[in-house]
Coordinates of C-alpha atoms and ligand atoms in Angstrom, one line a residue:
X1 CA -4.3 34.6 10.5
X2 CA -2.6 31.3 11.6
X3 CA 0.8 30.6 10.0
X4 CA 1.3 27.3 8.3
X5 CA 3.3 25.8 11.2
X6 CA 0.5 26.5 13.6
X7 CA -2.0 25.0 11.2
X8 CA 0.1 21.9 10.9
X9 CA 0.4 21.6 14.6
X10 CA -3.4 21.9 15.0
X11 CA -4.0 19.2 12.4
X12 CA -1.5 17.0 14.2
X13 CA -3.3 17.4 17.5
X14 CA -6.7 16.7 15.9
X15 CA -5.3 13.7 14.0
X16 CA -3.6 12.2 17.1
X17 CA -6.8 12.6 19.1
X18 CA -8.6 10.7 16.3
X19 CA -6.0 8.0 16.4
X20 CA -6.4 7.7 20.1
X21 CA -10.2 7.4 19.8
X22 CA -9.8 4.8 17.1
X23 CA -7.2 2.9 19.1
X24 CA -9.5 2.6 22.1
X25 CA -12.5 1.6 20.0
X26 CA -10.2 -0.9 18.4
X27 CA -12.2 -1.9 15.3
X28 CA -9.9 0.2 13.1
X29 CA -6.6 -0.4 11.4
X30 CA -5.0 1.8 14.1
X31 CA -3.1 -0.3 16.5
X32 CA 0.4 -0.9 17.9
X33 CA 2.1 -3.4 15.7
X34 CA -0.3 -6.4 15.0
X35 CA -3.2 -7.1 17.4
X36 CA -2.7 -10.4 19.0
X37 CA -5.6 -12.7 19.6
X38 CA -4.2 -15.9 21.2
X39 CA -7.6 -17.6 21.2
X40 CA -7.8 -17.4 17.3
X41 CA -4.1 -17.8 16.4
X42 CA -4.1 -21.5 15.8
X43 CA -7.8 -22.0 15.2
X44 CA -7.9 -23.8 11.8
X45 CA -10.8 -22.8 9.6
X46 CA -13.4 -25.6 9.3
X47 CA -14.7 -24.0 6.1
X48 CA -13.4 -21.0 4.2
X49 CA -16.2 -18.5 3.6
X50 CA -16.2 -17.5 0.0
X51 CA -18.6 -14.6 -0.2
X52 CA -16.1 -11.7 0.3
X53 CA -13.0 -13.5 -1.1
X54 CA -11.3 -11.6 -3.9
X55 CA -10.9 -13.1 -7.4
X56 CA -8.0 -11.3 -8.9
X57 CA -6.1 -9.9 -5.9
X58 CA -3.3 -11.9 -4.4
X59 CA -4.3 -14.2 -1.6
X60 CA -3.7 -17.8 -0.4
X61 CA -6.6 -20.3 -0.1
X62 CA -7.0 -19.6 3.6
X63 CA -5.6 -18.0 6.8
X64 CA -4.0 -14.7 7.7
X65 CA -1.6 -12.8 5.5
X66 CA 0.2 -9.4 6.1
X67 CA 3.3 -7.7 4.6
X68 CA 4.6 -8.5 1.2
X69 CA 8.2 -9.6 1.6
X70 CA 11.3 -9.9 -0.7
X71 CA 9.6 -9.4 -4.0
X72 CA 12.1 -10.0 -6.9
X73 CA 12.4 -11.2 -10.5
X74 CA 14.6 -14.3 -10.7
X75 CA 15.0 -17.1 -13.1
X76 CA 12.3 -15.8 -15.4
X77 CA 9.8 -15.7 -12.5
X78 CA 8.4 -13.1 -10.2
X79 CA 8.8 -14.3 -6.6
X80 CA 6.6 -12.9 -3.9
X81 CA 7.0 -13.9 -0.2
X82 CA 4.6 -12.7 2.4
X83 CA 3.9 -12.9 6.2
X84 CA 1.6 -15.8 6.7
X85 CA 0.0 -17.6 9.6
X86 CA -0.3 -21.3 8.5
X87 CA -2.6 -22.1 11.4
X88 CA -5.2 -19.4 11.6
X89 CA -6.9 -16.3 10.3
X90 CA -5.4 -13.7 12.7
X91 CA -1.8 -12.6 13.1
X92 CA 0.6 -15.2 14.7
X93 CA 2.9 -18.2 14.0
X94 CA 4.3 -16.1 11.2
X95 CA 6.3 -17.7 8.4
X96 CA 7.5 -16.4 5.0
X97 CA 5.1 -18.0 2.5
X98 CA 6.3 -18.1 -1.1
X99 CA 4.6 -17.9 -4.5
X100 CA 5.8 -17.5 -8.0
X101 CA 4.3 -16.1 -11.2
X102 CA 5.2 -15.5 -14.8
X103 CA 3.0 -12.5 -15.2
X104 CA 2.4 -11.0 -11.7
X105 CA -1.3 -12.1 -12.1
X106 CA -1.4 -15.9 -12.1
X107 CA 0.3 -17.3 -9.0
X108 CA 1.5 -20.7 -7.9
X109 CA 2.1 -21.3 -4.2
X110 CA 5.2 -23.1 -3.1
X111 CA 6.2 -24.4 0.4
X112 CA 7.0 -21.7 2.9
X113 CA 10.5 -20.5 2.4
X114 CA 11.5 -19.3 5.9
X115 CA 10.1 -20.3 9.3
X116 CA 11.3 -20.1 12.9
X117 CA 13.8 -22.9 13.6
X118 CA 17.1 -21.4 15.0
X119 CA 18.0 -19.4 18.1
X120 CA 18.3 -16.3 15.9
X121 CA 14.6 -16.5 14.7
X122 CA 13.0 -19.0 17.0
X123 CA 10.3 -16.4 18.1
X124 CA 9.5 -15.1 14.7
X125 CA 10.5 -14.6 11.0
X126 CA 9.3 -11.1 10.3
X127 CA 9.5 -8.8 7.3
X128 CA 12.5 -8.2 5.0
X129 CA 13.7 -7.8 1.4
X130 CA 15.6 -9.6 -1.3
X131 CA 18.7 -8.4 -3.1
X132 CA 20.1 -10.1 -6.2
X133 CA 23.9 -10.0 -5.9
X134 CA 26.2 -9.9 -8.9
X135 CA 26.4 -13.3 -10.5
X136 CA 22.6 -13.6 -10.2
X137 CA 22.7 -14.7 -6.6
X138 CA 19.6 -13.9 -4.6
X139 CA 19.8 -13.3 -0.9
X140 CA 17.1 -12.4 1.6
X141 CA 17.5 -10.2 4.6
X142 CA 14.8 -10.6 7.2
X143 CA 14.1 -9.8 10.9
X144 CA 14.3 -12.7 13.3
X145 CA 12.9 -12.5 16.8
X146 CA 15.7 -14.3 18.7
X147 CA 15.6 -16.4 21.8
X148 CA 16.0 -13.2 23.9
X149 CA 13.1 -11.7 22.0
X150 CA 15.4 -9.2 20.4
X151 CA 14.8 -8.1 16.8
X152 CA 17.9 -9.1 14.8
X153 CA 18.7 -9.0 11.1
X154 CA 19.3 -12.4 9.4
X155 CA 20.0 -13.7 6.0
X156 CA 18.9 -16.7 4.0
X157 CA 20.2 -18.0 0.7
X158 CA 18.7 -20.5 -1.8
X159 CA 19.9 -24.1 -1.4
X160 CA 20.1 -24.3 -5.2
X161 CA 20.4 -21.0 -7.1
X162 CA 19.9 -22.9 -10.4
X163 CA 16.4 -23.8 -9.4
X164 CA 14.3 -20.9 -10.8
X165 CA 11.6 -21.7 -8.3
X166 CA 14.1 -21.1 -5.4
X167 CA 12.1 -23.7 -3.4
X168 CA 14.5 -24.3 -0.5
X169 CA 16.2 -21.6 1.6
X170 CA 19.1 -22.0 4.0
X171 CA 19.7 -19.9 7.1
X172 CA 23.5 -20.1 7.6
X173 CA 24.9 -20.5 11.1
X174 CA 26.8 -17.2 11.0
X175 CA 23.4 -15.5 11.6
X176 CA 22.4 -13.0 12.9
X177 CA 24.2 -10.5 10.7
X178 CA 23.1 -7.5 12.8
X179 CA 22.1 -7.3 16.4
X180 CA 20.7 -4.1 18.1
X181 CA 23.7 -2.4 19.7
X182 CA 23.5 -0.7 23.1
X183 CA 21.9 2.5 21.7
X184 CA 19.1 0.7 19.9
X185 CA 15.7 -0.3 21.2
X186 CA 15.8 -4.1 20.6
X187 CA 12.0 -4.3 20.2
X188 CA 11.9 -1.5 17.6
X189 CA 14.5 -2.6 15.1
X190 CA 13.2 -4.4 12.0
X191 CA 12.4 -4.8 8.3
X192 CA 15.7 -4.6 6.4
X193 CA 15.5 -3.1 2.9
X194 CA 16.9 -4.3 -0.4
X195 CA 20.6 -3.4 -0.3
X196 CA 22.2 -1.1 -2.7
X197 CA 25.8 -0.8 -3.8
X198 CA 27.9 2.4 -3.7
X199 CA 31.4 3.6 -2.8
X200 CA 32.7 0.1 -2.3
X201 CA 30.0 -1.0 0.1
X202 CA 26.6 -2.6 0.3
X203 CA 24.2 -0.5 2.2
X204 CA 20.8 -1.3 3.8
X205 CA 18.3 0.3 6.1
X206 CA 16.6 -1.1 9.2
X207 CA 13.5 0.7 10.6
X208 CA 13.4 1.8 14.2
X209 CA 12.7 4.5 16.7
X210 CA 14.7 6.4 19.3
X211 CA 12.2 7.7 21.9
X212 CA 9.5 9.0 19.6
X213 CA 11.8 9.8 16.7
X214 CA 11.4 7.5 13.6
X215 CA 14.8 6.2 12.4
X216 CA 16.1 4.7 9.2
X217 CA 19.3 3.1 10.6
X218 CA 22.0 2.7 7.9
X219 CA 24.4 -0.3 7.8
X220 CA 27.3 -0.8 5.4
X221 CA 29.1 -4.0 4.4
X222 CA 31.9 -4.9 2.0
X223 CA 30.9 -8.6 1.8
X224 CA 27.2 -8.7 2.7
X225 CA 28.1 -10.7 5.9
X226 CA 29.9 -8.2 8.1
X227 CA 27.7 -5.1 8.6
X228 CA 28.7 -1.9 10.4
X229 CA 26.2 0.7 11.6
X230 CA 26.9 4.1 10.2
X231 CA 27.4 7.0 12.7
X232 CA 24.2 8.6 11.6
X233 CA 20.9 7.2 10.2
X234 CA 20.2 7.8 6.5
X235 CA 17.3 9.8 7.7
X236 CA 15.1 10.3 10.8
X237 CA 12.2 12.5 11.9
X238 CA 10.9 13.6 15.3
X239 CA 7.4 12.8 16.5
X240 CA 6.8 10.0 14.0
X241 CA 7.2 7.0 16.2
X242 CA 8.4 3.6 14.9
X243 CA 9.3 3.4 11.2
X244 CA 8.4 0.0 9.9
X245 CA 9.2 -1.4 6.5
X246 CA 11.4 1.4 5.1
X247 CA 11.9 1.4 1.4
X248 CA 14.5 3.5 -0.4
X249 CA 14.9 3.6 -4.2
X250 CA 15.8 5.8 -7.2
X251 CA 13.4 7.1 -9.8
X252 CA 14.4 8.8 -13.0
X253 CA 13.6 12.5 -13.3
X254 CA 12.0 11.9 -16.6
X255 CA 9.9 9.0 -17.8
X256 CA 8.2 6.0 -16.4
X257 CA 11.0 3.5 -16.4
X258 CA 12.2 1.9 -13.1
X259 CA 15.8 1.8 -12.0
X260 CA 18.1 -0.7 -10.3
X261 CA 18.1 0.1 -6.6
X262 CA 21.9 1.0 -6.8
X263 CA 21.5 3.7 -9.4
X264 CA 22.6 7.2 -8.4
X265 CA 23.3 10.4 -10.4
X266 CA 22.0 13.7 -11.5
X267 CA 19.2 12.3 -13.5
X268 CA 17.5 10.6 -10.6
X269 CA 15.7 11.5 -7.4
X270 CA 15.3 9.1 -4.5
X271 CA 12.2 8.1 -2.6
X272 CA 12.1 7.2 1.1
X273 CA 8.9 5.5 2.3
X274 CA 8.1 4.4 5.8
X275 CA 5.2 2.7 7.4
X276 CA 4.2 4.5 10.6
X277 CA 3.2 2.0 13.2
X278 CA 1.3 4.6 15.2
X279 CA -1.1 5.5 12.4
X280 CA -0.8 2.3 10.4
X281 CA -0.5 4.4 7.2
X282 CA 2.4 4.9 4.9
X283 CA 4.2 8.1 3.9
X284 CA 6.9 9.0 1.5
X285 CA 9.1 11.8 0.5
X286 CA 11.0 12.5 -2.7
X287 CA 14.4 13.9 -2.3
X288 CA 18.1 13.9 -3.0
X289 CA 20.5 11.1 -1.9
X290 CA 24.2 12.1 -1.4
X291 CA 26.0 8.7 -1.7
X292 CA 29.4 9.9 -0.4
X293 CA 27.9 11.1 2.8
X294 CA 25.0 8.6 2.8
X295 CA 22.5 11.4 3.6
X296 CA 19.1 11.7 2.2
X297 CA 17.4 15.1 2.2
X298 CA 13.7 15.4 1.3
X299 CA 12.7 18.1 -1.2
X300 CA 11.9 21.4 0.5
X301 CA 8.1 21.4 0.2
X302 CA 7.7 17.8 1.4
X303 CA 7.3 16.8 5.0
X304 CA 8.1 13.6 6.9
X305 CA 5.4 11.8 8.8
X306 CA 1.7 11.6 8.7
X307 CA 1.0 14.9 7.1
X308 CA 3.2 14.0 4.2
X309 CA 2.5 12.3 0.8
X310 CA 1.0 8.8 0.8
X311 CA 1.0 6.1 -1.8
X312 CA -2.6 5.3 -0.9
X313 CA -5.1 6.9 1.4
X314 CA -6.9 3.7 2.4
X315 CA -6.2 0.2 3.6
X316 CA -2.6 0.0 2.4
X317 CA 0.4 -0.8 4.6
X318 CA 3.9 -2.4 4.9
X319 CA 4.5 -1.8 1.1
X320 CA 7.6 -2.7 -0.7
X321 CA 8.9 -2.0 -4.2
X322 CA 11.3 -4.0 -6.4
X323 CA 13.0 -3.3 -9.7
X324 CA 11.8 -5.6 -12.5
X325 CA 14.8 -6.0 -14.9
X326 CA 12.6 -7.8 -17.4
X327 CA 10.4 -4.9 -18.1
X328 CA 12.5 -2.1 -16.6
X329 CA 9.9 -0.9 -14.2
X330 CA 9.6 -0.4 -10.4
X331 CA 6.7 -2.3 -8.9
X332 CA 4.9 -1.6 -5.7
X333 CA 3.1 -4.2 -3.5
X334 CA 1.2 -3.6 -0.3
X335 CA -0.9 -5.4 2.2
X336 CA -4.6 -4.4 2.3
X337 CA -5.8 -5.4 5.8
X338 CA -9.4 -6.3 6.6
X339 CA -11.8 -3.8 8.0
X340 CA -13.8 -6.3 9.9
X341 CA -13.1 -7.8 13.4
X342 CA -10.8 -10.7 14.4
X343 CA -13.8 -12.9 15.2
X344 CA -15.2 -12.2 11.7
X345 CA -11.8 -13.3 10.3
X346 CA -11.7 -16.4 12.4
X347 CA -15.2 -17.2 11.2
X348 CA -14.4 -16.6 7.6
X349 CA -11.1 -18.5 7.7
X350 CA -9.0 -15.9 6.0
X351 CA -7.8 -12.3 6.3
X352 CA -5.6 -10.0 4.3
X353 CA -4.9 -9.5 0.6
X354 CA -2.1 -7.9 -1.4
X355 CA -3.1 -4.9 -3.6
X356 CA -2.7 -5.2 -7.3
X357 CA 1.0 -4.7 -8.2
X358 CA 1.5 -1.1 -9.4
X359 CA 4.0 0.6 -11.6
X360 CA 5.4 3.6 -9.7
X361 CA 7.3 6.5 -11.2
X362 CA 7.9 10.2 -10.7
X363 CA 5.3 12.7 -12.0
X364 CA 6.6 15.1 -14.7
X365 CA 6.5 18.0 -12.2
X366 CA 8.7 16.0 -9.8
X367 CA 6.3 16.8 -6.9
X368 CA 4.9 13.3 -6.2
X369 CA 4.8 9.7 -7.5
X370 CA 2.3 8.3 -9.9
X371 CA 1.0 4.8 -9.8
X372 CA -0.9 2.5 -12.2
X373 CA -1.8 -1.2 -12.1
X374 CA 0.7 -3.3 -14.0
X375 CA -0.4 -3.8 -17.6
X376 CA -0.6 -7.6 -17.2
X377 CA -3.8 -7.0 -15.2
X378 CA -5.6 -6.2 -18.5
X379 CA -5.2 -9.8 -19.7
X380 CA -8.0 -10.6 -17.2
X381 CA -10.4 -8.2 -18.9
X382 CA -13.4 -10.0 -20.3
X383 CA -16.7 -8.6 -21.5
X384 CA -16.6 -4.9 -22.1
X385 CA -19.3 -2.3 -22.0
X386 CA -18.9 1.4 -22.7
X387 CA -20.8 4.7 -22.2
X388 CA -19.9 7.8 -24.1
X389 CA -20.8 11.4 -23.6
X390 CA -23.3 10.7 -20.9
X391 CA -24.4 14.0 -19.3
X392 CA -25.1 13.6 -15.6
X393 CA -27.4 16.2 -14.1
X394 CA -27.9 16.7 -10.4
X395 CA -29.3 13.6 -8.8
X396 CA -28.6 11.3 -11.8
X397 CA -27.3 7.8 -11.2
X398 CA -26.9 5.8 -14.4
X399 CA -26.3 2.0 -14.2
X400 CA -23.4 0.5 -16.0
X401 CA -25.1 -2.7 -17.1
X402 CA -23.8 -5.9 -18.7
X403 CA -20.7 -6.7 -16.7
X404 CA -20.0 -8.5 -13.4
X405 CA -20.1 -5.5 -11.2
X406 CA -18.7 -7.4 -8.2
X407 CA -15.5 -8.3 -10.2
X408 CA -14.7 -5.5 -12.6
X409 CA -12.2 -2.9 -13.9
X410 CA -13.7 0.5 -14.7
X411 CA -12.1 3.5 -16.4
X412 CA -13.9 6.8 -16.8
X413 CA -13.0 10.3 -17.8
X414 CA -15.3 13.1 -16.6
X415 CA -15.3 16.5 -18.1
X416 CA -16.5 19.5 -16.1
X417 CA -18.4 22.6 -17.0
X418 CA -17.0 26.0 -16.1
X419 CA -15.5 26.0 -12.6
X420 CA -17.4 29.1 -11.6
X421 CA -20.0 27.2 -9.6
X422 CA -17.6 25.3 -7.5
X423 CA -18.4 25.6 -3.8
X424 CA -16.2 27.8 -1.7
X425 CA -13.3 26.0 0.1
X426 CA -13.9 27.3 3.7
X427 CA -10.4 28.4 4.9
X428 CA -11.2 26.7 8.3
X429 CA -11.0 23.4 6.4
X430 CA -7.3 23.9 6.0
X431 CA -7.2 22.5 9.5
X432 CA -8.9 19.3 8.4
X433 CA -7.3 16.3 6.7
X434 CA -8.9 15.1 3.6
X435 CA -10.5 12.1 5.3
X436 CA -12.3 14.3 7.9
X437 CA -13.5 16.6 5.1
X438 CA -14.9 13.7 3.2
X439 CA -16.6 12.6 6.4
X440 CA -18.5 15.9 6.4
X441 CA -19.0 16.1 2.6
X442 CA -20.2 12.7 1.7
X443 CA -21.5 11.5 -1.7
X444 CA -25.1 12.6 -0.9
X445 CA -24.2 16.1 0.2
X446 CA -24.9 18.4 -2.8
X447 CA -22.1 20.6 -4.0
X448 CA -21.5 22.8 -7.0
X449 CA -19.1 20.6 -9.0
X450 CA -19.6 17.2 -7.5
X451 CA -19.8 15.0 -5.7
X452 CA -19.6 12.9 -8.9
X453 CA -18.1 9.5 -9.6
X454 CA -18.9 5.8 -9.3
X455 CA -21.2 4.0 -6.9
X456 CA -19.4 0.6 -6.6
X457 CA -20.6 -2.6 -5.0
X458 CA -24.1 -1.1 -4.9
X459 CA -27.3 -3.0 -4.1
X460 CA -30.2 -2.5 -6.5
X461 CA -32.0 -0.1 -4.3
X462 CA -28.8 1.5 -2.9
X463 CA -29.2 0.1 0.6
X464 CA -25.4 -0.6 0.2
X465 CA -22.9 1.2 -1.9
X466 CA -19.2 2.3 -1.8
X467 CA -19.0 5.6 -3.7
X468 CA -15.7 6.7 -5.2
X469 CA -16.0 10.3 -6.1
X470 CA -14.6 13.8 -6.7
X471 CA -15.6 17.2 -5.4
X472 CA -14.2 20.5 -6.7
X473 CA -13.8 23.5 -4.4
X474 CA -12.9 27.1 -5.2
X475 CA -10.1 28.4 -2.9
X476 CA -8.2 31.6 -3.1
X477 CA -6.5 31.7 -6.5
X478 CA -6.9 27.9 -7.2
X479 CA -9.2 25.0 -7.1
X480 CA -9.0 22.2 -4.6
X481 CA -10.0 18.7 -5.7
X482 CA -11.0 16.1 -3.1
X483 CA -11.2 12.4 -3.9
X484 CA -13.1 10.1 -1.6
X485 CA -13.7 6.3 -1.3
X486 CA -16.3 6.2 1.3
X487 CA -17.2 2.9 3.2
X488 CA -19.9 4.6 5.4
X489 CA -22.8 3.0 3.5
X490 CA -20.9 -0.1 2.2
X491 CA -22.7 -2.7 4.3
X492 CA -25.7 -3.5 6.4
X493 CA -23.4 -5.7 8.6
X494 CA -22.5 -4.4 12.0
X495 CA -19.2 -4.0 13.7
X496 CA -17.1 -2.9 10.7
X497 CA -14.6 -0.1 10.3
X498 CA -16.2 2.2 7.7
X499 CA -13.9 5.1 7.0
X500 CA -14.5 7.8 4.5
X501 CA -11.0 7.5 3.1
X502 CA -9.9 10.5 1.1
X503 CA -7.0 12.4 -0.4
X504 CA -6.5 15.7 -2.2
X505 CA -5.7 15.5 -5.9
X506 CA -3.0 17.9 -7.1
X507 CA -4.4 18.8 -10.6
X508 CA -4.7 22.1 -12.4
X509 CA -8.2 22.1 -13.8
X510 CA -7.8 25.5 -15.4
X511 CA -6.4 23.8 -18.6
X512 CA -8.3 20.7 -19.4
X513 CA -11.2 20.5 -16.9
X514 CA -11.1 16.7 -17.0
X515 CA -10.7 14.2 -14.2
X516 CA -10.1 10.5 -14.7
X517 CA -10.9 7.6 -12.4
X518 CA -10.1 3.9 -12.5
X519 CA -11.6 1.5 -10.0
X520 CA -10.7 -2.2 -9.6
X521 CA -13.7 -3.8 -7.9
X522 CA -13.1 -7.2 -6.4
X523 CA -15.9 -8.4 -4.0
X524 CA -14.5 -6.9 -0.8
X525 CA -12.0 -4.4 -2.2
X526 CA -12.3 -1.3 -4.3
X527 CA -8.9 0.0 -5.4
X528 CA -9.1 3.4 -7.1
X529 CA -6.7 5.6 -9.1
X530 CA -7.6 9.2 -9.4
X531 CA -6.2 11.5 -12.1
X532 CA -4.0 8.9 -13.7
X533 CA -2.6 7.6 -10.4
X534 CA -2.0 10.9 -8.6
X535 CA -4.3 9.9 -5.7
X536 CA -5.0 6.3 -4.9
X537 CA -7.4 4.9 -2.4
X538 CA -8.1 1.3 -1.4
X539 CA -11.2 0.4 0.6
X540 CA -12.1 -3.0 2.2
X541 CA -15.9 -3.4 2.4
X542 CA -18.3 -6.3 3.1
X543 CA -21.6 -5.9 1.5
X544 CA -24.5 -8.2 2.3
X545 CA -26.8 -7.5 -0.6
X546 CA -24.3 -6.2 -3.2
X547 CA -22.6 -9.5 -3.6
X548 CA -22.0 -11.5 -6.8
X549 CA -25.0 -10.9 -9.1
X550 CA -26.6 -8.7 -6.5
X551 CA -23.8 -6.1 -7.1
X552 CA -24.4 -3.1 -9.4
X553 CA -22.3 -0.3 -10.7
X554 CA -23.5 3.3 -11.3
X555 CA -22.0 6.5 -12.4
X556 CA -23.5 9.4 -10.5
X557 CA -23.6 13.2 -9.9
X558 CA -25.0 15.0 -6.9
X559 CA -23.6 18.4 -7.7
X560 CA -25.8 21.3 -9.0
X561 CA -23.7 21.5 -12.2
X562 CA -23.9 18.8 -14.8
X563 CA -20.8 16.8 -15.5
X564 CA -20.2 14.6 -18.5
X565 CA -18.9 11.0 -18.4
X566 CA -17.0 11.5 -21.7
X567 CA -16.0 7.9 -22.0
X568 CA -16.6 5.1 -19.6
X569 CA -15.2 1.6 -20.2
X570 CA -15.9 -1.2 -17.9
X571 CA -14.9 -4.9 -18.1
X572 CA -15.9 -8.0 -16.3
X573 CA -12.7 -9.4 -14.8
X574 CA -11.8 -13.1 -15.2
X575 CA -10.2 -14.9 -12.2
X576 CA -6.6 -15.9 -12.6
X577 CA -4.9 -19.0 -11.1
X578 CA -4.5 -17.9 -7.5
X579 CA -2.4 -20.0 -5.2
X580 CA -4.6 -23.1 -5.6
X581 CA -2.9 -24.9 -2.7
X582 CA -0.4 -24.0 0.0
Ligands
DQQ601 N1 4.7 -6.7 10.2 C1 5.9 -7.6 10.5 C2 6.9 -6.7 11.0 C3 6.6 -5.3 10.4 C4 5.1 -5.3 10.5 C5 5.5 -8.7 11.4 C6 4.4 -4.4 9.6 O1 8.2 -7.1 10.6 O2 7.2 -4.3 11.1 O3 4.5 -9.5 10.8 O4 3.1 -4.7 9.3

């Protein structure tokens, strides 16, 4: 019998081998930093192709976007900055584009806020965060690529803090605030966090790596201008590579409310999230922050790195949260990259969206975070259809008719029969990650309980479909629930990355035998929330037949045991005002 460490090691080896294969095939999201395509970087789109553009996800009218930057609530407005190429549809020429919203759903684009212009950022203005200082003074910390190509940490302040739109930003001449010291790799030192206050200091993290050890470097300052590196990082972990876009924040032990980033105390836990450059996925731990020592210790059962917990098991990277003081919630944004090629992106004239902003809070058992689309999204719900108590026998797929299936919000609760007929969880699968298991056990492979779920963005005769589904297994003394969002059959187009994204769902089915699923379907994205936001998966897909009115939605079951769609509600989604010009 292998012990757990040996199993984890084996999983690590298999996973890194997969990454390597992906990296050399290079049509995946697995790459070192951003791929650079000089030939496309400044190629202006003649015409922006509309067919796969999203309607209610955040995106500018054209060009490349990546990481969300500096989200904050200020002057009665939500501000979102993001990495943007004003000249083309692949990564390059990056500036901080800026949009504002009253409701996180309708967005107005403003002029870019920060762009390369000074020796301390002449080669790039990369990711960073906003902090609202006492006296309601916003300040941005961001990574500049300086004239020596070092990654340095800079600040910017509004020219006029009484302008709620914060249109103009100044980069004072005492920048950079932080340069990489002799012990730091100057090309792996970026993405400062929102700062928090404690023990007479502001504190912030900068992501990095030392050899192959991921690092969350900690800096302290009394005045936000003079920053001193702490002797030890807040946290670090071996064999995880570069930590991009760290995020560190408190969550209450009980309830769904968000907290100001500086809150500490016995009634809170802390979350540390990092984006692993080597896998291009994100991982978090929940743990305890000791403010006097500035140490963070993840909870015992949780692991750092790629076998740890993830916000989302799909196209979801470089995320950032912020505390919304207006509605007392913590909101999570992330970049959902494309799954097509750079030449596809150049041809379509755009690339990248932001996921729907999500509320994030600690689950009642304290073991993981839960996520749910912000309530404001529901203002876009239009025509509604419902199905109740629909029994789905093996092989059934029932169409959800009467809504715009290419642009929809669907919520369904499934109830399961006795769990006795669940297929056995083969102990050898413990060596597999969920994604590999979903690759073996696709939506058409008959099981006992499941696969059942939704067929999204499906063409009439199912030449194309993106299934989002569950499968229940029987393991020793428990049940294992797998959730998949599988792009394998999503498109007849060639040269796409079509992963069978998947995550396990930590639910105890012995009590209620119910599983819920919500999917936000928006032309080229399917963003799904399993079991009330325990497991989330975002897939980017490019159907050729299942577009606009050619798209259909089905609820299905391919397991031998019937399952019941107790209640299914689906809405056509209206399009908000989305960054009409930039
Ligand atoms: N994207 C930014 C970096 C960050 C990376 C550059 C993550 O600051 O590390 O566009 O996607």
